[in-house]
mmCIF file of C-alpha atoms in Angstrom:
data_model
loop_
_atom_site.group_PDB
_atom_site.id
_atom_site.type_symbol
_atom_site.label_atom_id
_atom_site.label_comp_id
_atom_site.label_asym_id
_atom_site.label_seq_id
_atom_site.Cartn_x
_atom_site.Cartn_y
_atom_site.Cartn_z
ATOM 1 C CA MET A 1 15.590 -16.372 -164.719
ATOM 2 C CA GLN A 2 18.257 -18.844 -163.705
ATOM 3 C CA ARG A 3 20.728 -20.115 -166.282
ATOM 4 C CA ARG A 4 22.328 -23.514 -166.591
ATOM 5 C CA PRO A 5 25.235 -25.001 -168.503
ATOM 6 C CA VAL A 6 24.281 -27.308 -171.349
ATOM 7 C CA GLY A 7 25.774 -30.626 -170.304
ATOM 8 C CA GLY A 8 29.486 -30.370 -169.728
ATOM 9 C CA SER A 9 29.970 -27.538 -172.213
ATOM 10 C CA GLY A 10 30.630 -23.842 -171.708
ATOM 11 C CA LEU A 11 27.280 -22.927 -173.255
ATOM 12 C CA GLU A 12 24.759 -21.481 -170.790
ATOM 13 C CA VAL A 13 21.025 -21.110 -171.400
ATOM 14 C CA SER A 14 17.970 -20.015 -169.444
ATOM 15 C CA ARG A 15 16.375 -22.978 -167.706
ATOM 16 C CA VAL A 16 13.154 -22.255 -169.574
ATOM 17 C CA GLY A 17 13.410 -21.739 -173.310
ATOM 18 C CA LEU A 18 11.043 -20.140 -175.806
ATOM 19 C CA GLY A 19 9.806 -22.271 -178.694
ATOM 20 C CA THR A 20 8.586 -20.784 -181.972
ATOM 21 C CA MET A 21 6.709 -23.682 -183.573
ATOM 22 C CA THR A 22 3.464 -21.731 -184.149
ATOM 23 C CA TRP A 23 5.037 -18.419 -185.148
ATOM 24 C CA GLY A 24 3.910 -17.192 -188.535
ATOM 25 C CA GLU A 25 0.852 -19.465 -188.474
ATOM 26 C CA ASP A 26 -1.217 -19.664 -185.277
ATOM 27 C CA THR A 27 0.892 -16.912 -183.675
ATOM 28 C CA SER A 28 0.998 -13.571 -185.492
ATOM 29 C CA PRO A 29 4.203 -11.510 -185.824
ATOM 30 C CA ALA A 30 2.774 -8.983 -183.340
ATOM 31 C CA ASP A 31 2.061 -11.688 -180.757
ATOM 32 C CA ALA A 32 5.495 -13.203 -181.396
ATOM 33 C CA ALA A 33 7.092 -9.800 -180.733
ATOM 34 C CA ASP A 34 5.196 -9.493 -177.437
ATOM 35 C CA GLN A 35 6.349 -12.973 -176.426
ATOM 36 C CA LEU A 36 9.976 -12.332 -177.251
ATOM 37 C CA ARG A 37 10.024 -9.038 -175.347
ATOM 38 C CA ALA A 38 8.376 -10.620 -172.296
ATOM 39 C CA PHE A 39 10.812 -13.531 -172.390
ATOM 40 C CA VAL A 40 13.961 -11.420 -172.655
ATOM 41 C CA ASP A 41 12.695 -8.944 -170.051
ATOM 42 C CA VAL A 42 12.726 -11.663 -167.363
ATOM 43 C CA GLY A 43 16.163 -12.940 -168.360
ATOM 44 C CA GLY A 44 15.176 -15.670 -170.790
ATOM 45 C CA THR A 45 17.847 -16.444 -173.362
ATOM 46 C CA LEU A 46 17.228 -19.744 -175.171
ATOM 47 C CA VAL A 47 15.074 -19.330 -178.289
ATOM 48 C CA GLU A 48 14.431 -22.497 -180.280
ATOM 49 C CA THR A 49 13.395 -22.588 -183.921
ATOM 50 C CA ALA A 50 13.402 -24.929 -186.896
ATOM 51 C CA GLU A 51 13.096 -24.485 -190.611
ATOM 52 C CA ASP A 52 10.154 -26.869 -190.787
ATOM 53 C CA TYR A 53 8.104 -24.636 -188.461
ATOM 54 C CA GLY A 54 5.563 -23.261 -190.900
ATOM 55 C CA GLY A 55 7.831 -24.083 -193.812
ATOM 56 C CA GLY A 56 10.283 -21.421 -192.685
ATOM 57 C CA ALA A 57 7.656 -18.873 -191.581
ATOM 58 C CA ALA A 58 8.700 -19.034 -187.922
ATOM 59 C CA GLN A 59 12.295 -18.278 -188.782
ATOM 60 C CA GLN A 60 11.261 -15.381 -191.009
ATOM 61 C CA VAL A 61 9.262 -13.874 -188.133
ATOM 62 C CA LEU A 62 12.051 -14.441 -185.619
ATOM 63 C CA GLY A 63 14.613 -12.960 -187.985
ATOM 64 C CA GLY A 64 12.590 -9.778 -188.259
ATOM 65 C CA LEU A 65 12.333 -9.486 -184.485
ATOM 66 C CA LEU A 66 16.093 -9.876 -184.106
ATOM 67 C CA ARG A 67 16.484 -6.750 -186.206
ATOM 68 C CA GLY A 68 14.583 -4.450 -183.868
ATOM 69 C CA THR A 69 12.532 -6.000 -181.076
ATOM 70 C CA VAL A 70 15.498 -7.470 -179.174
ATOM 71 C CA ARG A 71 19.233 -7.483 -179.730
ATOM 72 C CA ARG A 72 20.767 -10.561 -181.317
ATOM 73 C CA ASP A 73 23.230 -10.798 -178.415
ATOM 74 C CA ASP A 74 20.351 -10.998 -175.913
ATOM 75 C CA VAL A 75 19.357 -14.491 -177.063
ATOM 76 C CA VAL A 76 20.897 -17.920 -177.490
ATOM 77 C CA LEU A 77 19.625 -19.086 -180.875
ATOM 78 C CA ALA A 78 19.048 -22.817 -181.168
ATOM 79 C CA GLY A 79 18.249 -23.736 -184.752
ATOM 80 C CA ARG A 80 17.141 -27.177 -185.835
ATOM 81 C CA GLY A 81 17.884 -28.477 -189.293
ATOM 82 C CA SER A 82 15.446 -30.492 -191.400
ATOM 83 C CA ALA A 83 17.834 -32.751 -193.254
ATOM 84 C CA ALA A 84 16.416 -35.931 -191.732
ATOM 85 C CA PRO A 85 15.809 -39.259 -193.520
ATOM 86 C CA ASP A 86 12.018 -38.929 -193.374
ATOM 87 C CA THR A 87 12.150 -35.665 -195.340
ATOM 88 C CA GLY A 88 13.792 -37.311 -198.322
ATOM 89 C CA GLU A 89 17.102 -35.608 -197.570
ATOM 90 C CA ARG A 90 20.008 -37.496 -196.134
ATOM 91 C CA ALA A 91 22.160 -36.275 -193.269
ATOM 92 C CA SER A 92 24.923 -35.685 -195.771
ATOM 93 C CA ARG A 93 27.396 -32.833 -195.592
ATOM 94 C CA THR A 94 25.632 -31.096 -198.475
ATOM 95 C CA ALA A 95 22.096 -31.477 -197.103
ATOM 96 C CA LEU A 96 23.031 -30.394 -193.589
ATOM 97 C CA LEU A 97 24.992 -27.345 -194.651
ATOM 98 C CA ARG A 98 22.285 -26.277 -197.093
ATOM 99 C CA SER A 99 19.752 -26.515 -194.272
ATOM 100 C CA LEU A 100 21.999 -24.449 -192.016
ATOM 101 C CA ASP A 101 22.496 -21.765 -194.644
ATOM 102 C CA ARG A 102 18.745 -21.495 -195.267
ATOM 103 C CA THR A 103 18.200 -21.020 -191.549
ATOM 104 C CA LEU A 104 20.856 -18.323 -191.274
ATOM 105 C CA ARG A 105 19.373 -16.419 -194.231
ATOM 106 C CA ARG A 106 15.880 -16.458 -192.736
ATOM 107 C CA LEU A 107 17.111 -15.399 -189.326
ATOM 108 C CA GLY A 108 19.354 -12.702 -190.752
ATOM 109 C CA THR A 109 22.265 -13.735 -188.564
ATOM 110 C CA GLU A 110 25.783 -14.919 -189.216
ATOM 111 C CA HIS A 111 25.740 -17.752 -186.701
ATOM 112 C CA LEU A 112 23.682 -20.063 -184.519
ATOM 113 C CA ASP A 113 24.662 -20.489 -180.896
ATOM 114 C CA LEU A 114 23.402 -24.066 -181.005
ATOM 115 C CA TRP A 115 22.867 -26.040 -184.209
ATOM 116 C CA GLN A 116 20.718 -29.076 -183.584
ATOM 117 C CA PHE A 117 21.142 -31.566 -186.362
ATOM 118 C CA PRO A 118 19.691 -34.989 -187.186
ATOM 119 C CA GLY A 119 22.786 -36.964 -186.309
ATOM 120 C CA TRP A 120 21.728 -40.395 -187.441
ATOM 121 C CA ASP A 121 21.200 -41.570 -190.990
ATOM 122 C CA PRO A 122 22.135 -45.175 -191.803
ATOM 123 C CA ARG A 123 22.656 -44.167 -195.443
ATOM 124 C CA VAL A 124 25.405 -41.680 -194.618
ATOM 125 C CA PRO A 125 28.744 -42.416 -192.908
ATOM 126 C CA LEU A 126 28.853 -40.891 -189.439
ATOM 127 C CA ASP A 127 32.211 -39.258 -190.189
ATOM 128 C CA GLU A 128 30.598 -37.350 -193.039
ATOM 129 C CA THR A 129 27.781 -36.066 -190.834
ATOM 130 C CA LEU A 130 30.259 -35.007 -188.176
ATOM 131 C CA SER A 131 32.450 -33.336 -190.775
ATOM 132 C CA ALA A 132 29.494 -31.031 -191.548
ATOM 133 C CA VAL A 133 29.613 -29.912 -187.916
ATOM 134 C CA GLN A 134 33.335 -29.276 -188.246
ATOM 135 C CA VAL A 135 32.802 -27.164 -191.370
ATOM 136 C CA ALA A 136 29.986 -25.223 -189.693
ATOM 137 C CA VAL A 137 32.074 -24.447 -186.607
ATOM 138 C CA TYR A 138 35.287 -23.634 -188.481
ATOM 139 C CA SER A 139 33.403 -21.277 -190.809
ATOM 140 C CA GLY A 140 31.897 -19.378 -187.859
ATOM 141 C CA ARG A 141 28.316 -20.356 -188.689
ATOM 142 C CA VAL A 142 27.877 -22.459 -185.530
ATOM 143 C CA ARG A 143 29.169 -22.199 -181.962
ATOM 144 C CA TYR A 144 27.914 -25.527 -180.529
ATOM 145 C CA ALA A 145 26.153 -28.571 -181.970
ATOM 146 C CA GLY A 146 23.417 -30.809 -180.606
ATOM 147 C CA LEU A 147 21.259 -33.759 -181.650
ATOM 148 C CA VAL A 148 17.553 -33.894 -182.489
ATOM 149 C CA ALA A 149 15.443 -36.693 -180.951
ATOM 150 C CA PRO A 150 18.050 -39.462 -180.952
ATOM 151 C CA ALA A 151 17.509 -42.884 -179.434
ATOM 152 C CA GLY A 152 19.859 -43.664 -176.560
ATOM 153 C CA TRP A 153 22.066 -45.936 -178.641
ATOM 154 C CA GLN A 154 22.189 -43.364 -181.442
ATOM 155 C CA LEU A 155 23.307 -40.650 -179.018
ATOM 156 C CA ALA A 156 26.018 -42.933 -177.662
ATOM 157 C CA THR A 157 27.167 -43.855 -181.174
ATOM 158 C CA VAL A 158 27.332 -40.243 -182.336
ATOM 159 C CA ALA A 159 29.063 -39.083 -179.150
ATOM 160 C CA GLY A 160 31.585 -41.900 -179.438
ATOM 161 C CA GLY A 161 32.087 -41.245 -183.134
ATOM 162 C CA ALA A 162 32.660 -37.568 -182.443
ATOM 163 C CA THR A 163 35.409 -38.458 -179.981
ATOM 164 C CA ALA A 164 37.195 -40.372 -182.695
ATOM 165 C CA GLY A 165 35.988 -38.207 -185.567
ATOM 166 C CA PRO A 166 37.424 -35.410 -187.702
ATOM 167 C CA ASP A 167 37.991 -32.991 -184.795
ATOM 168 C CA PRO A 168 36.705 -34.155 -181.391
ATOM 169 C CA ALA A 169 36.933 -30.674 -179.905
ATOM 170 C CA VAL A 170 34.332 -29.224 -182.287
ATOM 171 C CA CYS A 171 32.330 -32.225 -183.530
ATOM 172 C CA ARG A 172 31.163 -33.497 -180.168
ATOM 173 C CA PRO A 173 27.468 -32.671 -179.530
ATOM 174 C CA VAL A 174 26.626 -30.877 -176.286
ATOM 175 C CA SER A 175 22.846 -31.353 -176.241
ATOM 176 C CA ALA A 176 19.927 -33.541 -177.216
ATOM 177 C CA GLN A 177 16.457 -32.142 -177.882
ATOM 178 C CA VAL A 178 13.597 -34.538 -177.226
ATOM 179 C CA GLU A 179 9.968 -34.512 -176.090
ATOM 180 C CA TYR A 180 9.860 -34.961 -172.320
ATOM 181 C CA SER A 181 7.010 -34.415 -169.866
ATOM 182 C CA LEU A 182 4.886 -36.189 -167.288
ATOM 183 C CA LEU A 183 3.055 -37.642 -170.287
ATOM 184 C CA ALA A 184 6.201 -38.588 -172.200
ATOM 185 C CA ARG A 185 8.823 -40.104 -169.912
ATOM 186 C CA GLN A 186 10.293 -42.544 -172.432
ATOM 187 C CA PRO A 187 13.651 -40.691 -172.560
ATOM 188 C CA GLU A 188 14.342 -41.850 -168.999
ATOM 189 C CA ALA A 189 14.819 -45.455 -170.116
ATOM 190 C CA GLU A 190 17.935 -44.979 -172.256
ATOM 191 C CA LEU A 191 18.347 -41.471 -173.626
ATOM 192 C CA LEU A 192 18.787 -39.576 -170.365
ATOM 193 C CA PRO A 193 21.316 -42.060 -168.913
ATOM 194 C CA ALA A 194 23.251 -41.977 -172.190
ATOM 195 C CA ALA A 195 23.182 -38.174 -172.263
ATOM 196 C CA ARG A 196 24.463 -37.912 -168.707
ATOM 197 C CA HIS A 197 27.185 -40.473 -169.367
ATOM 198 C CA HIS A 198 28.427 -38.600 -172.430
ATOM 199 C CA GLY A 199 28.032 -35.129 -170.908
ATOM 200 C CA LEU A 200 25.110 -33.885 -173.012
ATOM 201 C CA GLY A 201 22.365 -31.633 -171.646
ATOM 202 C CA LEU A 202 18.716 -32.290 -172.449
ATOM 203 C CA LEU A 203 16.482 -29.658 -174.034
ATOM 204 C CA ALA A 204 12.990 -30.829 -173.101
ATOM 205 C CA TRP A 205 10.475 -30.186 -175.842
ATOM 206 C CA ALA A 206 6.700 -30.030 -175.071
ATOM 207 C CA PRO A 207 7.161 -30.079 -171.276
ATOM 208 C CA LEU A 208 3.446 -29.319 -170.821
ATOM 209 C CA GLY A 209 2.397 -32.488 -172.617
ATOM 210 C CA ARG A 210 1.403 -30.491 -175.729
ATOM 211 C CA GLY A 211 -0.820 -28.369 -173.500
ATOM 212 C CA VAL A 212 -2.770 -31.278 -172.009
ATOM 213 C CA LEU A 213 -1.072 -30.955 -168.593
ATOM 214 C CA THR A 214 -2.456 -27.442 -168.138
ATOM 215 C CA GLY A 215 -5.863 -29.023 -167.488
ATOM 216 C CA LYS A 216 -7.558 -26.994 -170.205
ATOM 217 C CA TYR A 217 -8.843 -30.130 -171.954
ATOM 218 C CA THR A 218 -10.383 -31.743 -168.872
ATOM 219 C CA ASP A 219 -13.927 -30.742 -169.808
ATOM 220 C CA GLY A 220 -13.601 -30.558 -173.577
ATOM 221 C CA THR A 221 -11.657 -28.591 -176.167
ATOM 222 C CA PRO A 222 -11.597 -24.792 -175.719
ATOM 223 C CA ALA A 223 -12.257 -22.941 -178.947
ATOM 224 C CA ASP A 224 -9.085 -20.878 -178.622
ATOM 225 C CA SER A 225 -6.774 -23.811 -177.798
ATOM 226 C CA ARG A 226 -4.272 -25.690 -179.919
ATOM 227 C CA GLY A 227 -6.565 -28.689 -179.735
ATOM 228 C CA ALA A 228 -9.128 -26.707 -181.740
ATOM 229 C CA SER A 229 -6.577 -25.688 -184.359
ATOM 230 C CA ALA A 230 -6.758 -27.543 -187.670
ATOM 231 C CA LEU A 231 -2.966 -27.470 -187.742
ATOM 232 C CA LEU A 232 -2.306 -28.770 -184.223
ATOM 233 C CA ALA A 233 -5.372 -30.827 -183.255
ATOM 234 C CA PRO A 234 -3.784 -34.210 -184.133
ATOM 235 C CA TYR A 235 -0.617 -33.181 -182.282
ATOM 236 C CA VAL A 236 -2.614 -32.484 -179.091
ATOM 237 C CA GLU A 237 -5.009 -35.418 -179.446
ATOM 238 C CA ALA A 238 -2.128 -37.899 -179.270
ATOM 239 C CA ARG A 239 -1.667 -36.944 -175.603
ATOM 240 C CA ARG A 240 -5.351 -37.114 -174.628
ATOM 241 C CA THR A 241 -5.597 -40.686 -173.353
ATOM 242 C CA GLU A 242 -7.149 -42.396 -170.350
ATOM 243 C CA HIS A 243 -3.700 -42.757 -168.771
ATOM 244 C CA SER A 244 -2.993 -39.071 -169.386
ATOM 245 C CA ALA A 245 -6.270 -38.094 -167.721
ATOM 246 C CA ARG A 246 -5.151 -39.707 -164.460
ATOM 247 C CA ILE A 247 -1.858 -37.839 -164.586
ATOM 248 C CA VAL A 248 -3.595 -34.543 -165.337
ATOM 249 C CA GLN A 249 -5.881 -35.042 -162.356
ATOM 250 C CA SER A 250 -2.847 -35.534 -160.112
ATOM 251 C CA VAL A 251 -1.305 -32.347 -161.475
ATOM 252 C CA LEU A 252 -4.551 -30.466 -160.782
ATOM 253 C CA THR A 253 -4.601 -31.804 -157.225
ATOM 254 C CA ALA A 254 -0.978 -30.800 -156.654
ATOM 255 C CA ALA A 255 -1.588 -27.321 -158.046
ATOM 256 C CA ASP A 256 -4.596 -26.841 -155.799
ATOM 257 C CA GLY A 257 -2.607 -27.879 -152.734
ATOM 258 C CA LEU A 258 0.274 -25.542 -153.616
ATOM 259 C CA GLY A 259 -1.914 -22.612 -154.569
ATOM 260 C CA THR A 260 -0.442 -22.432 -158.049
ATOM 261 C CA SER A 261 -1.387 -23.393 -161.607
ATOM 262 C CA PRO A 262 -1.283 -26.880 -163.155
ATOM 263 C CA LEU A 263 0.964 -25.392 -165.832
ATOM 264 C CA SER A 264 3.519 -24.346 -163.196
ATOM 265 C CA VAL A 265 3.491 -27.779 -161.576
ATOM 266 C CA ALA A 266 3.983 -29.637 -164.864
ATOM 267 C CA LEU A 267 6.691 -27.270 -166.096
ATOM 268 C CA THR A 268 8.604 -27.300 -162.804
ATOM 269 C CA TRP A 269 8.576 -31.094 -162.714
ATOM 270 C CA VAL A 270 10.356 -31.241 -166.086
ATOM 271 C CA ARG A 271 12.604 -28.232 -165.561
ATOM 272 C CA ASP A 272 14.135 -29.692 -162.421
ATOM 273 C CA ARG A 273 14.643 -33.269 -163.605
ATOM 274 C CA PRO A 274 18.272 -34.475 -163.526
ATOM 275 C CA GLY A 275 20.048 -33.817 -166.810
ATOM 276 C CA VAL A 276 17.614 -31.188 -168.117
ATOM 277 C CA ALA A 277 19.353 -28.005 -169.204
ATOM 278 C CA SER A 278 16.192 -26.222 -170.324
ATOM 279 C CA ALA A 279 12.472 -26.870 -170.765
ATOM 280 C CA VAL A 280 11.279 -25.290 -174.020
ATOM 281 C CA VAL A 281 7.734 -23.909 -173.933
ATOM 282 C CA GLY A 282 5.550 -22.586 -176.723
ATOM 283 C CA ALA A 283 2.709 -20.125 -176.331
ATOM 284 C CA ARG A 284 -0.057 -18.596 -178.403
ATOM 285 C CA ASP A 285 0.467 -15.093 -177.000
ATOM 286 C CA ALA A 286 2.423 -13.170 -174.364
ATOM 287 C CA ALA A 287 -0.201 -13.707 -171.653
ATOM 288 C CA GLN A 288 0.079 -17.470 -172.088
ATOM 289 C CA LEU A 289 3.860 -17.254 -172.051
ATOM 290 C CA ARG A 290 3.849 -15.184 -168.844
ATOM 291 C CA ALA A 291 1.919 -18.012 -167.198
ATOM 292 C CA SER A 292 4.870 -20.284 -167.933
ATOM 293 C CA LEU A 293 7.406 -17.711 -166.787
ATOM 294 C CA ALA A 294 5.532 -17.377 -163.477
ATOM 295 C CA ALA A 295 6.811 -20.827 -162.503
ATOM 296 C CA GLU A 296 10.361 -19.530 -162.108
ATOM 297 C CA ASP A 297 10.321 -19.468 -158.293
ATOM 298 C CA LEU A 298 8.306 -22.652 -157.751
ATOM 299 C CA VAL A 299 9.979 -25.618 -156.070
ATOM 300 C CA LEU A 300 7.967 -28.829 -155.836
ATOM 301 C CA PRO A 301 7.975 -30.433 -152.375
ATOM 302 C CA ALA A 302 9.528 -33.898 -152.335
ATOM 303 C CA GLU A 303 6.249 -35.628 -151.522
ATOM 304 C CA ILE A 304 4.464 -34.015 -154.475
ATOM 305 C CA ARG A 305 7.301 -34.822 -156.828
ATOM 306 C CA THR A 306 7.245 -38.441 -155.666
ATOM 307 C CA ALA A 307 3.479 -38.657 -156.141
ATOM 308 C CA LEU A 308 3.772 -37.299 -159.681
ATOM 309 C CA ASP A 309 6.623 -39.687 -160.416
ATOM 310 C CA ASP A 310 4.497 -42.621 -159.308
ATOM 311 C CA VAL A 311 1.320 -41.748 -161.189
ATOM 312 C CA SER A 312 3.198 -40.999 -164.423
ATOM 313 C CA ASP A 313 5.605 -43.958 -164.285
ATOM 314 C CA PRO A 314 5.490 -45.442 -167.821
ATOM 315 C CA VAL A 315 6.518 -48.933 -166.640
#
């Protein structure tokens, strides 16, 4: 699998990443182990996790796998903190560092390669938030820092504040993680231009439109799908709209013409968008993950890319 730099930094990641949102809940430890082995075997490196995935269950599962299934040095660990305003915790130095330490304990590792933190909290001075990054890097607990789902103006404010902050060399974020797919192109309005301007790479979350772009929901809800899961049904349903149905049909048509899967078309579209460092996919089991990994060699012809751009244009 090809690797890319994250923005203008020295950090390199596989251009498709492995998400762990369902691990420990809808995905068993055995299935998670199969996924991780399959991912690393083809050269995948970026593994994304968060402490609010299953209330820490995903990180517990991943931590166990890093002690036997794969080597810690084989993966680039991207951990996402939960100290966001809507959780009741502020993005204070204390809250952020506590979140980081909980993550490290669950994962059984001494450091994260990429620590993605909620960088905007109007109740906390930006210098204080950035100082938490400085402490994390200086203490060896973090190699690089990134932002979680910022608005464009928030990214620009944090990036500018980091330049003038406690230590620009270590406080400056290198990435932004945000939902981005043919069904969710809102980041193109402000976030992507801001990220490119400030040298941040995008980690595209839910590049398959929460599974809707695979076409599996065209004729209903399969019993073994996320849409049938009590945990994830509302998450999937939010992407099942009349507008989405037209986009899905275009993806199905493109896949048929190329002799490939709708999943591969949708994933490749996101993966190769300007500014995207990696598209992070989740899967129920290794077979589902291998379907995503099969898109590695696909290149969308210009005319198909243009057609998909047009039908999914949010304007």
